């Protein structure tokens, strides 16, 4: 009985299982609500992340290529301005409620479900996705709502599932592939007889996949930050998102356990997601799901078995959870540094009010969506630009002489240059691009704290 850490014989674990939904709900609200509350108390900008501003801009320009932003567009009508910062929390709450409904209908074993959701919810990838207005937050909401409708008892409700599934396919090809496979797996494992509804849905999703290829939808949406494979995977290394190092280690054990259990199909999915991550680290959200799945298997297999040394088992258990807690808390502590800062918002708002609408603003690619949405101006440099434009941007940032810099600015009609705190930290102030701003052809048009806007011509200076 002394070794019953992870069984129903343990009173604490039994209590957690009995109140699992309440515990998971409270845990998620705390993890997502604390950063938001801190920003409110400190007077910071509440809507954070480059991707948030990308989707806010897209929600004002809904087309057949981005139908997934319709829920964002509807919510921004109800929650204008900084109130839009709670949109990710709404998606998170709804998604968790949908998960509870699906778990009940599919009768997933409680302890595995409880552990998996905990591992997933405390991962920085989840926290980041549902702290920003992210495509994959919308995707999760749409797909889960689709399955809730699809598993409904009423034959009149089931067809409504077509709408969220179709909207989810307009994000990127990777997401379309995953929802297509998910519906197919559900169809062949849970439906024992031919059903025209499921067949039709599967055909429509297949058509949407082909349409995405025809319309040249991106394989993975983004990127929205400078990608680094290792830091973006391991959150403890300072990445913008990622998964705890302890969880990755545990998932490696889970890979071995599932192989012994001859669950080979999961490895095909893992390989597909792994290759996708190497192409774009934006797919870390899907990686975190796979990692959570493997970690759940490893955790249950490890701590359900009998150990020869009871004390070692207890120590390993607490070290693992302390490690996870440390990774999560340190990530929450720095998530408010994502940006934009209050100074950035002030300077970008100044650009909106005081410069011509046809102004082209130069900055780093990470600032492009802030410029597009807050300043309502055209950014010269962004992650979605063609290779030629990106080469020009790199040349501007790497310029060391004015005879190199001036023709690049003039030939591309760049009239404003936006500099923020992060750029100052990245570039040497004594030489290079930021040093050249001391030339008389540049005028400091406006500044606030460590954010500045420079005019390349005099016509914008009163």
Short mmCIF file of C-alpha atoms in Angstrom, two decimals:
data_model
loop_
_atom_site.label_atom_id
_atom_site.label_comp_id
_atom_site.label_asym_id
_atom_site.label_seq_id
_atom_site.Cartn_x
_atom_site.Cartn_y
_atom_site.Cartn_z
CA UNK A 1 0.00 0.00 0.00
CA UNK A 2 2.92 2.34 0.60
CA UNK A 3 3.74 2.44 -3.10
CA UNK A 4 0.25 3.32 -4.26
CA UNK A 5 1.17 6.74 -5.68
CA UNK A 6 -0.78 6.55 -8.88
CA UNK A 7 -3.70 4.20 -8.33
CA UNK A 8 -7.24 4.45 -7.05
CA UNK A 9 -5.97 3.15 -3.70
CA UNK A 10 -4.28 6.49 -3.12
CA UNK A 11 -6.80 8.81 -1.42
CA UNK A 12 -5.28 11.97 -2.89
CA UNK A 13 -5.29 10.61 -6.41
CA UNK A 14 -8.86 9.33 -5.98
CA UNK A 15 -9.92 12.79 -4.84
CA UNK A 16 -8.28 14.34 -7.92
CA UNK A 17 -10.06 11.92 -10.23
CA UNK A 18 -13.40 12.54 -8.55
CA UNK A 19 -12.99 16.32 -8.96
CA UNK A 20 -10.90 16.16 -12.14
CA UNK A 21 -13.02 18.56 -14.20
CA UNK A 22 -13.02 21.22 -11.50
CA UNK A 23 -9.27 20.85 -10.95
CA UNK A 24 -8.48 21.07 -14.66
CA UNK A 25 -10.78 24.05 -15.13
CA UNK A 26 -9.32 25.98 -12.18
CA UNK A 27 -5.76 25.12 -13.22
CA UNK A 28 -6.33 26.39 -16.75
CA UNK A 29 -7.99 29.61 -15.56
CA UNK A 30 -5.07 30.30 -13.20
CA UNK A 31 -2.39 29.64 -15.84
CA UNK A 32 -4.10 31.83 -18.45
CA UNK A 33 -5.58 34.41 -16.08
CA UNK A 34 -2.48 35.30 -14.05
CA UNK A 35 -0.49 36.79 -16.98
CA UNK A 36 -3.55 38.76 -18.07
CA UNK A 37 -4.14 40.04 -14.53
CA UNK A 38 -0.48 41.04 -14.17
CA UNK A 39 -0.67 43.05 -17.40
CA UNK A 40 -3.82 44.79 -16.14
CA UNK A 41 -2.23 45.70 -12.79
CA UNK A 42 1.00 46.91 -14.41
CA UNK A 43 -0.79 48.91 -17.09
CA UNK A 44 0.75 46.88 -19.93
CA UNK A 45 -0.77 46.29 -23.35
CA UNK A 46 -3.28 43.46 -22.86
CA UNK A 47 -3.25 42.02 -26.38
CA UNK A 48 0.16 40.38 -26.78
CA UNK A 49 2.03 38.56 -29.52
CA UNK A 50 2.67 39.28 -33.18
CA UNK A 51 0.21 36.58 -34.20
CA UNK A 52 -2.60 38.27 -32.25
CA UNK A 53 -2.29 41.42 -34.34
CA UNK A 54 -2.03 39.41 -37.54
CA UNK A 55 -5.38 37.76 -36.86
CA UNK A 56 -7.01 40.97 -35.65
CA UNK A 57 -6.04 42.53 -38.96
CA UNK A 58 -7.25 39.48 -40.89
CA UNK A 59 -10.57 39.50 -39.02
CA UNK A 60 -11.30 42.87 -40.64
CA UNK A 61 -10.60 41.41 -44.08
CA UNK A 62 -12.41 38.05 -44.19
CA UNK A 63 -12.07 36.19 -47.51
CA UNK A 64 -12.52 32.62 -48.70
CA UNK A 65 -8.85 32.02 -47.82
CA UNK A 66 -9.18 32.87 -44.11
CA UNK A 67 -12.70 31.86 -43.09
CA UNK A 68 -11.33 30.56 -39.77
CA UNK A 69 -11.10 34.17 -38.51
CA UNK A 70 -14.90 34.49 -38.53
CA UNK A 71 -15.14 33.58 -34.79
CA UNK A 72 -12.50 36.24 -34.05
CA UNK A 73 -14.36 38.77 -36.19
CA UNK A 74 -17.62 38.08 -34.32
CA UNK A 75 -15.98 38.29 -30.89
CA UNK A 76 -14.18 41.57 -31.68
CA UNK A 77 -17.57 43.13 -32.40
CA UNK A 78 -18.66 42.19 -28.88
CA UNK A 79 -15.24 42.80 -27.29
CA UNK A 80 -13.68 45.85 -29.00
CA UNK A 81 -10.28 47.35 -28.23
CA UNK A 82 -8.28 45.87 -25.37
CA UNK A 83 -11.29 43.76 -24.36
CA UNK A 84 -10.26 41.51 -27.24
CA UNK A 85 -7.49 40.24 -24.93
CA UNK A 86 -9.98 37.82 -23.34
CA UNK A 87 -10.82 36.17 -26.69
CA UNK A 88 -8.11 33.48 -26.21
CA UNK A 89 -9.51 32.74 -22.75
CA UNK A 90 -12.99 32.28 -24.24
CA UNK A 91 -11.58 29.81 -26.78
CA UNK A 92 -9.74 27.97 -23.99
CA UNK A 93 -12.82 27.67 -21.75
CA UNK A 94 -15.03 26.50 -24.61
CA UNK A 95 -12.40 24.03 -25.81
CA UNK A 96 -12.02 22.50 -22.35
CA UNK A 97 -15.77 22.11 -21.99
CA UNK A 98 -15.87 20.45 -25.42
CA UNK A 99 -13.09 18.09 -24.33
CA UNK A 100 -15.09 17.08 -21.25
CA UNK A 101 -18.12 16.34 -23.46
CA UNK A 102 -16.09 14.27 -25.93
CA UNK A 103 -14.39 12.36 -23.11
CA UNK A 104 -17.77 11.38 -21.68
CA UNK A 105 -19.14 10.26 -25.04
CA UNK A 106 -16.05 8.29 -26.06
CA UNK A 107 -15.66 6.92 -22.53
CA UNK A 108 -11.93 7.62 -22.32
CA UNK A 109 -10.48 6.22 -19.09
CA UNK A 110 -10.51 8.95 -16.46
CA UNK A 111 -6.96 8.71 -15.11
CA UNK A 112 -5.31 8.81 -18.55
CA UNK A 113 -7.53 11.66 -19.63
CA UNK A 114 -6.80 13.61 -16.42
CA UNK A 115 -3.03 13.21 -16.71
CA UNK A 116 -2.88 14.03 -20.42
CA UNK A 117 -4.89 17.23 -20.02
CA UNK A 118 -2.71 18.32 -17.09
CA UNK A 119 0.49 17.74 -19.06
CA UNK A 120 -0.94 19.60 -22.04
CA UNK A 121 -2.43 22.54 -20.12
CA UNK A 122 0.75 23.30 -18.15
CA UNK A 123 2.93 23.22 -21.28
CA UNK A 124 4.20 26.63 -22.45
CA UNK A 125 2.92 25.78 -25.95
CA UNK A 126 -0.65 25.66 -24.61
CA UNK A 127 -0.20 28.76 -22.44
CA UNK A 128 1.23 30.76 -25.34
CA UNK A 129 -1.40 29.56 -27.83
CA UNK A 130 -4.29 30.48 -25.52
CA UNK A 131 -2.72 33.71 -24.23
CA UNK A 132 -2.57 35.12 -27.75
CA UNK A 133 -5.15 35.27 -30.51
CA UNK A 134 -3.66 32.26 -32.23
CA UNK A 135 -4.76 30.33 -35.31
CA UNK A 136 -4.36 27.07 -33.43
CA UNK A 137 -6.51 28.32 -30.55
CA UNK A 138 -9.27 28.97 -33.10
CA UNK A 139 -8.52 25.62 -34.76
CA UNK A 140 -8.83 23.75 -31.44
CA UNK A 141 -12.14 25.47 -30.74
CA UNK A 142 -13.51 24.72 -34.22
CA UNK A 143 -12.42 21.07 -34.39
CA UNK A 144 -13.60 20.21 -30.88
CA UNK A 145 -16.95 21.94 -31.47
CA UNK A 146 -17.21 19.94 -34.69
CA UNK A 147 -16.72 16.64 -32.86
CA UNK A 148 -19.18 17.65 -30.14
CA UNK A 149 -21.80 18.25 -32.84
CA UNK A 150 -20.80 15.12 -34.73
CA UNK A 151 -21.22 12.91 -31.66
CA UNK A 152 -24.53 14.47 -30.67
CA UNK A 153 -27.47 12.09 -30.33
CA UNK A 154 -29.77 14.18 -32.48
CA UNK A 155 -29.59 13.51 -36.23
CA UNK A 156 -30.62 17.14 -36.79
CA UNK A 157 -27.62 18.50 -34.87
CA UNK A 158 -24.95 16.30 -36.48
CA UNK A 159 -24.94 18.04 -39.92
CA UNK A 160 -24.08 21.38 -38.26
CA UNK A 161 -20.62 19.90 -37.63
CA UNK A 162 -19.84 20.56 -41.31
CA UNK A 163 -19.45 24.29 -40.65
CA UNK A 164 -16.73 24.33 -37.94
CA UNK A 165 -14.82 21.55 -39.73
CA UNK A 166 -14.84 23.45 -43.02
CA UNK A 167 -13.75 26.69 -41.30
CA UNK A 168 -10.88 24.79 -39.64
CA UNK A 169 -9.56 23.68 -43.05
CA UNK A 170 -8.85 27.29 -44.10
CA UNK A 171 -5.94 27.75 -41.67
CA UNK A 172 -3.20 25.75 -43.38
CA UNK A 173 -2.56 22.43 -45.11
CA UNK A 174 -1.16 20.79 -41.97
CA UNK A 175 -4.32 21.55 -39.99
CA UNK A 176 -6.50 20.34 -42.84
CA UNK A 177 -4.56 17.07 -42.94
CA UNK A 178 -4.99 16.56 -39.20
CA UNK A 179 -8.74 17.20 -39.14
CA UNK A 180 -9.15 14.97 -42.21
CA UNK A 181 -7.28 12.13 -40.50
CA UNK A 182 -9.16 12.67 -37.22
CA UNK A 183 -12.56 12.38 -38.86
CA UNK A 184 -11.38 9.31 -40.81
CA UNK A 185 -10.08 7.58 -37.67
CA UNK A 186 -13.30 8.34 -35.79
CA UNK A 187 -15.31 7.04 -38.74
CA UNK A 188 -13.53 3.68 -39.02
CA UNK A 189 -13.24 3.06 -35.26
CA UNK A 190 -16.55 4.30 -33.85
CA UNK A 191 -19.03 3.91 -36.69
CA UNK A 192 -19.98 0.27 -37.24
CA UNK A 193 -22.19 0.77 -40.28
CA UNK A 194 -22.16 2.90 -43.36
CA UNK A 195 -23.38 6.40 -42.70
CA UNK A 196 -23.98 8.93 -45.47
CA UNK A 197 -23.32 11.87 -43.12
CA UNK A 198 -19.79 10.79 -42.21
CA UNK A 199 -18.99 9.77 -45.76
CA UNK A 200 -20.13 13.17 -47.04
CA UNK A 201 -18.14 14.99 -44.38
CA UNK A 202 -15.02 13.01 -45.19
CA UNK A 203 -15.44 13.74 -48.92
CA UNK A 204 -15.93 17.47 -48.27
CA UNK A 205 -12.84 17.65 -46.08
CA UNK A 206 -10.89 15.82 -48.79
CA UNK A 207 -12.10 18.36 -51.33
CA UNK A 208 -11.06 21.20 -48.99
CA UNK A 209 -7.59 19.68 -48.78
CA UNK A 210 -7.32 19.72 -52.58
CA UNK A 211 -8.70 23.27 -52.72
CA UNK A 212 -6.06 24.40 -50.23
CA UNK A 213 -3.37 23.01 -52.51
CA UNK A 214 -4.98 24.75 -55.49
CA UNK A 215 -5.17 28.11 -53.70
CA UNK A 216 -1.59 27.72 -52.45
CA UNK A 217 -2.51 27.81 -48.79
CA UNK A 218 0.61 27.70 -46.59
CA UNK A 219 1.66 24.30 -45.33
CA UNK A 220 1.96 25.87 -41.86
CA UNK A 221 0.65 29.33 -41.03
CA UNK A 222 3.32 31.83 -40.04
CA UNK A 223 6.01 32.17 -38.88
CA UNK A 224 5.43 35.05 -36.48
CA UNK A 225 8.87 35.13 -34.87
CA UNK A 226 12.46 34.27 -35.73
CA UNK A 227 12.45 30.48 -35.56
CA UNK A 228 15.04 28.41 -33.70
CA UNK A 229 14.47 24.65 -33.65
CA UNK A 230 15.91 23.77 -30.23
CA UNK A 231 14.83 26.84 -28.13
CA UNK A 232 11.37 26.75 -29.70
CA UNK A 233 11.07 23.10 -28.62
CA UNK A 234 12.47 23.30 -25.08
CA UNK A 235 10.82 26.19 -23.24
CA UNK A 236 13.50 26.10 -20.52
CA UNK A 237 16.01 27.41 -23.09
CA UNK A 238 14.16 30.71 -23.40
CA UNK A 239 11.98 30.04 -26.44
CA UNK A 240 8.77 31.94 -27.10
CA UNK A 241 6.81 28.72 -26.59
CA UNK A 242 7.77 25.05 -26.34
CA UNK A 243 7.54 22.12 -23.95
CA UNK A 244 9.16 21.45 -20.57
CA UNK A 245 12.49 19.61 -20.67
CA UNK A 246 11.15 17.13 -18.08
CA UNK A 247 8.12 16.38 -20.24
CA UNK A 248 10.30 15.79 -23.29
CA UNK A 249 12.44 13.32 -21.31
CA UNK A 250 9.35 11.48 -20.11
CA UNK A 251 7.91 11.37 -23.62
CA UNK A 252 11.07 9.66 -24.87
CA UNK A 253 10.34 6.87 -22.39
CA UNK A 254 6.76 6.77 -23.65
CA UNK A 255 7.98 6.20 -27.21
CA UNK A 256 9.65 2.99 -26.03
CA UNK A 257 6.61 1.81 -24.08
CA UNK A 258 4.19 2.33 -26.99
CA UNK A 259 6.54 0.49 -29.33
CA UNK A 260 6.47 -2.52 -27.03
CA UNK A 261 2.68 -2.26 -26.98
CA UNK A 262 2.76 -2.42 -30.82
CA UNK A 263 0.90 0.89 -31.25
CA UNK A 264 2.73 1.64 -34.50
CA UNK A 265 0.18 4.02 -36.05
CA UNK A 266 1.06 6.75 -33.57
CA UNK A 267 4.63 6.74 -34.88
CA UNK A 268 3.47 7.66 -38.38
CA UNK A 269 1.65 10.67 -36.95
CA UNK A 270 4.67 11.54 -34.79
CA UNK A 271 6.99 11.40 -37.80
CA UNK A 272 4.64 13.64 -39.80
CA UNK A 273 4.40 16.20 -36.97
CA UNK A 274 8.16 16.01 -36.39
CA UNK A 275 8.93 16.79 -40.04
CA UNK A 276 6.39 19.63 -39.92
CA UNK A 277 8.14 21.07 -36.89
CA UNK A 278 11.49 21.00 -38.69
CA UNK A 279 9.88 22.94 -41.56
CA UNK A 280 8.27 25.53 -39.25
CA UNK A 281 8.48 25.57 -35.47
CA UNK A 282 5.04 27.20 -35.46
CA UNK A 283 3.70 23.63 -35.34
CA UNK A 284 5.00 23.28 -31.76
CA UNK A 285 1.34 23.24 -30.67
CA UNK A 286 0.84 19.86 -32.34
CA UNK A 287 4.21 18.66 -31.05
CA UNK A 288 3.10 19.45 -27.49
CA UNK A 289 0.02 17.23 -27.96
CA UNK A 290 2.18 14.31 -29.12
CA UNK A 291 4.67 14.91 -26.29
CA UNK A 292 1.82 14.99 -23.78
CA UNK A 293 0.46 11.71 -25.12
CA UNK A 294 3.81 9.90 -24.87
CA UNK A 295 4.49 11.44 -21.46
CA UNK A 296 1.13 10.20 -20.15
CA UNK A 297 1.92 6.65 -21.24
CA UNK A 298 5.41 6.79 -19.69
CA UNK A 299 4.16 8.31 -16.44
CA UNK A 300 1.44 5.73 -15.90
CA UNK A 301 3.69 2.80 -16.83
CA UNK A 302 6.50 4.07 -14.60
CA UNK A 303 4.59 4.89 -11.44
CA UNK A 304 2.00 2.12 -11.57
CA UNK A 305 4.66 -0.55 -11.43
CA UNK A 306 6.24 -1.71 -8.18
CA UNK A 307 9.69 -0.33 -7.36
CA UNK A 308 12.23 -2.14 -5.22
CA UNK A 309 13.14 1.12 -3.46
CA UNK A 310 10.01 2.94 -2.29
CA UNK A 311 11.83 6.13 -1.32
CA UNK A 312 13.45 6.43 -4.74
CA UNK A 313 10.02 6.14 -6.36
CA UNK A 314 8.63 8.95 -4.19
CA UNK A 315 11.65 11.16 -4.84
CA UNK A 316 11.40 10.58 -8.60
CA UNK A 317 7.69 11.45 -8.47
CA UNK A 318 8.22 14.75 -6.65
CA UNK A 319 11.29 15.74 -8.67
CA UNK A 320 9.31 15.26 -11.87
CA UNK A 321 6.38 17.39 -10.74
CA UNK A 322 8.64 20.06 -9.23
CA UNK A 323 10.50 20.21 -12.53
CA UNK A 324 7.26 20.66 -14.46
CA UNK A 325 6.05 23.30 -12.01
CA UNK A 326 9.35 25.18 -12.28
CA UNK A 327 9.22 25.21 -16.10
CA UNK A 328 5.63 26.43 -16.10
CA UNK A 329 6.13 29.15 -13.48
CA UNK A 330 9.31 30.51 -15.05
CA UNK A 331 7.53 30.68 -18.41
CA UNK A 332 4.55 32.54 -16.91
CA UNK A 333 7.00 34.94 -15.28
CA UNK A 334 8.43 36.00 -18.67
CA UNK A 335 5.38 35.70 -20.93
CA UNK A 336 4.61 39.41 -20.41
CA UNK A 337 7.83 40.21 -22.28
CA UNK A 338 6.40 38.98 -25.59
CA UNK A 339 5.24 42.46 -26.54
CA UNK A 340 4.23 44.92 -27.68
CA UNK A 341 5.26 47.08 -24.73
CA UNK A 342 3.32 50.15 -23.65
CA UNK A 343 5.99 52.35 -25.25
CA UNK A 344 5.61 50.48 -28.54
CA UNK A 345 1.86 51.02 -28.52
CA UNK A 346 2.28 54.75 -27.84
CA UNK A 347 4.76 55.30 -30.68
CA UNK A 348 2.79 53.20 -33.17
CA UNK A 349 -0.38 55.12 -32.29
CA UNK A 350 1.54 58.36 -32.93
CA UNK A 351 2.47 57.09 -36.38
CA UNK A 352 -1.21 56.36 -37.08
CA UNK A 353 -2.28 59.89 -36.15
CA UNK A 354 0.62 61.97 -37.44
CA UNK A 355 1.90 60.43 -40.68
CA UNK A 356 0.40 60.02 -44.18
CA UNK A 357 -1.54 56.84 -44.81
CA UNK A 358 0.70 55.85 -47.73
CA UNK A 359 3.82 55.81 -45.54
CA UNK A 360 6.01 52.72 -45.73
CA UNK A 361 7.53 51.87 -42.35
CA UNK A 362 10.74 49.92 -41.99
CA UNK A 363 11.43 47.76 -38.94
CA UNK A 364 12.20 44.14 -38.16
CA UNK A 365 9.82 41.44 -39.40
CA UNK A 366 8.60 40.76 -35.85
CA UNK A 367 7.17 44.31 -35.68
CA UNK A 368 5.35 44.11 -39.01
CA UNK A 369 1.94 43.09 -37.65
CA UNK A 370 2.09 45.78 -34.95
CA UNK A 371 2.73 48.34 -37.69
CA UNK A 372 -0.03 46.97 -39.89
CA UNK A 373 -2.70 46.83 -37.17
CA UNK A 374 -1.85 49.50 -34.55
CA UNK A 375 -0.21 52.12 -36.79
CA UNK A 376 -2.39 51.20 -39.81
CA UNK A 377 0.59 51.64 -42.10
CA UNK A 378 2.36 49.37 -44.57
CA UNK A 379 5.38 47.55 -43.11
CA UNK A 380 8.20 47.05 -45.60
CA UNK A 381 9.54 43.95 -43.89
CA UNK A 382 7.50 40.95 -42.76
CA UNK A 383 7.83 37.19 -42.52
CA UNK A 384 5.41 36.76 -45.44
CA UNK A 385 7.39 38.90 -47.87
CA UNK A 386 9.11 37.40 -50.91
CA UNK A 387 12.79 36.49 -50.88
CA UNK A 388 13.81 39.69 -52.72
CA UNK A 389 12.18 41.95 -50.13
CA UNK A 390 13.70 39.95 -47.30
CA UNK A 391 17.14 40.30 -48.89
CA UNK A 392 16.68 44.07 -49.14
CA UNK A 393 15.58 44.17 -45.49
CA UNK A 394 18.65 42.20 -44.44
CA UNK A 395 20.86 44.59 -46.44
CA UNK A 396 19.30 47.60 -44.70
CA UNK A 397 19.77 46.10 -41.24
CA UNK A 398 23.36 45.13 -42.04
CA UNK A 399 24.32 48.45 -43.62
CA UNK A 400 27.44 50.08 -42.21
CA UNK A 401 27.77 53.06 -44.60
CA UNK A 402 25.30 55.70 -45.71
CA UNK A 403 26.10 55.16 -49.40
CA UNK A 404 24.79 51.60 -48.91
CA UNK A 405 21.74 52.55 -46.85
CA UNK A 406 20.32 55.62 -48.62
CA UNK A 407 19.74 54.02 -52.07
CA UNK A 408 17.95 51.08 -50.43
CA UNK A 409 15.56 53.40 -48.59
CA UNK A 410 15.00 55.69 -51.58
CA UNK A 411 14.45 52.92 -54.13
CA UNK A 412 11.85 51.25 -51.90
CA UNK A 413 10.02 54.46 -50.89
CA UNK A 414 10.72 53.90 -47.19
CA UNK A 415 9.90 57.11 -45.32
CA UNK A 416 9.68 56.03 -41.69
CA UNK A 417 11.84 53.81 -39.51
CA UNK A 418 10.47 52.30 -36.33
CA UNK A 419 12.93 51.29 -33.60
CA UNK A 420 11.95 49.62 -30.33
CA UNK A 421 13.75 48.34 -27.24
CA UNK A 422 14.37 44.87 -28.63
CA UNK A 423 15.99 46.26 -31.78
CA UNK A 424 18.29 48.44 -29.71
CA UNK A 425 19.39 45.39 -27.77
CA UNK A 426 20.02 43.40 -30.96
CA UNK A 427 21.95 46.02 -32.93
CA UNK A 428 25.19 47.73 -31.98
CA UNK A 429 24.55 51.39 -31.16
CA UNK A 430 28.12 52.36 -32.06
CA UNK A 431 28.12 51.05 -35.62
CA UNK A 432 25.80 49.67 -38.25
CA UNK A 433 22.20 50.50 -39.07
CA UNK A 434 21.11 52.20 -35.82
CA UNK A 435 24.34 54.24 -35.71
CA UNK A 436 23.66 55.60 -39.21
CA UNK A 437 20.46 57.21 -37.92
CA UNK A 438 22.68 59.95 -36.53
CA UNK A 439 23.11 61.22 -40.09
CA UNK A 440 21.45 64.58 -40.79
CA UNK A 441 19.05 63.04 -43.33
CA UNK A 442 17.30 61.26 -40.47
CA UNK A 443 15.13 63.16 -38.01
CA UNK A 444 13.76 61.79 -34.75
CA UNK A 445 10.06 62.40 -35.33
CA UNK A 446 8.80 60.96 -32.05
CA UNK A 447 9.97 58.84 -29.13
CA UNK A 448 8.57 57.38 -25.95
CA UNK A 449 10.83 55.64 -23.46
CA UNK A 450 12.93 53.30 -25.65
CA UNK A 451 10.68 53.27 -28.73
CA UNK A 452 11.35 55.72 -31.54
CA UNK A 453 10.17 56.66 -35.03
CA UNK A 454 12.62 58.29 -37.43
CA UNK A 455 11.67 60.19 -40.60
CA UNK A 456 13.88 59.78 -43.64
CA UNK A 457 12.54 62.98 -45.22
CA UNK A 458 11.60 66.31 -43.68
CA UNK A 459 8.04 66.48 -44.98
CA UNK A 460 6.71 64.57 -41.93
CA UNK A 461 8.26 66.91 -39.39
CA UNK A 462 6.22 69.91 -38.35
#
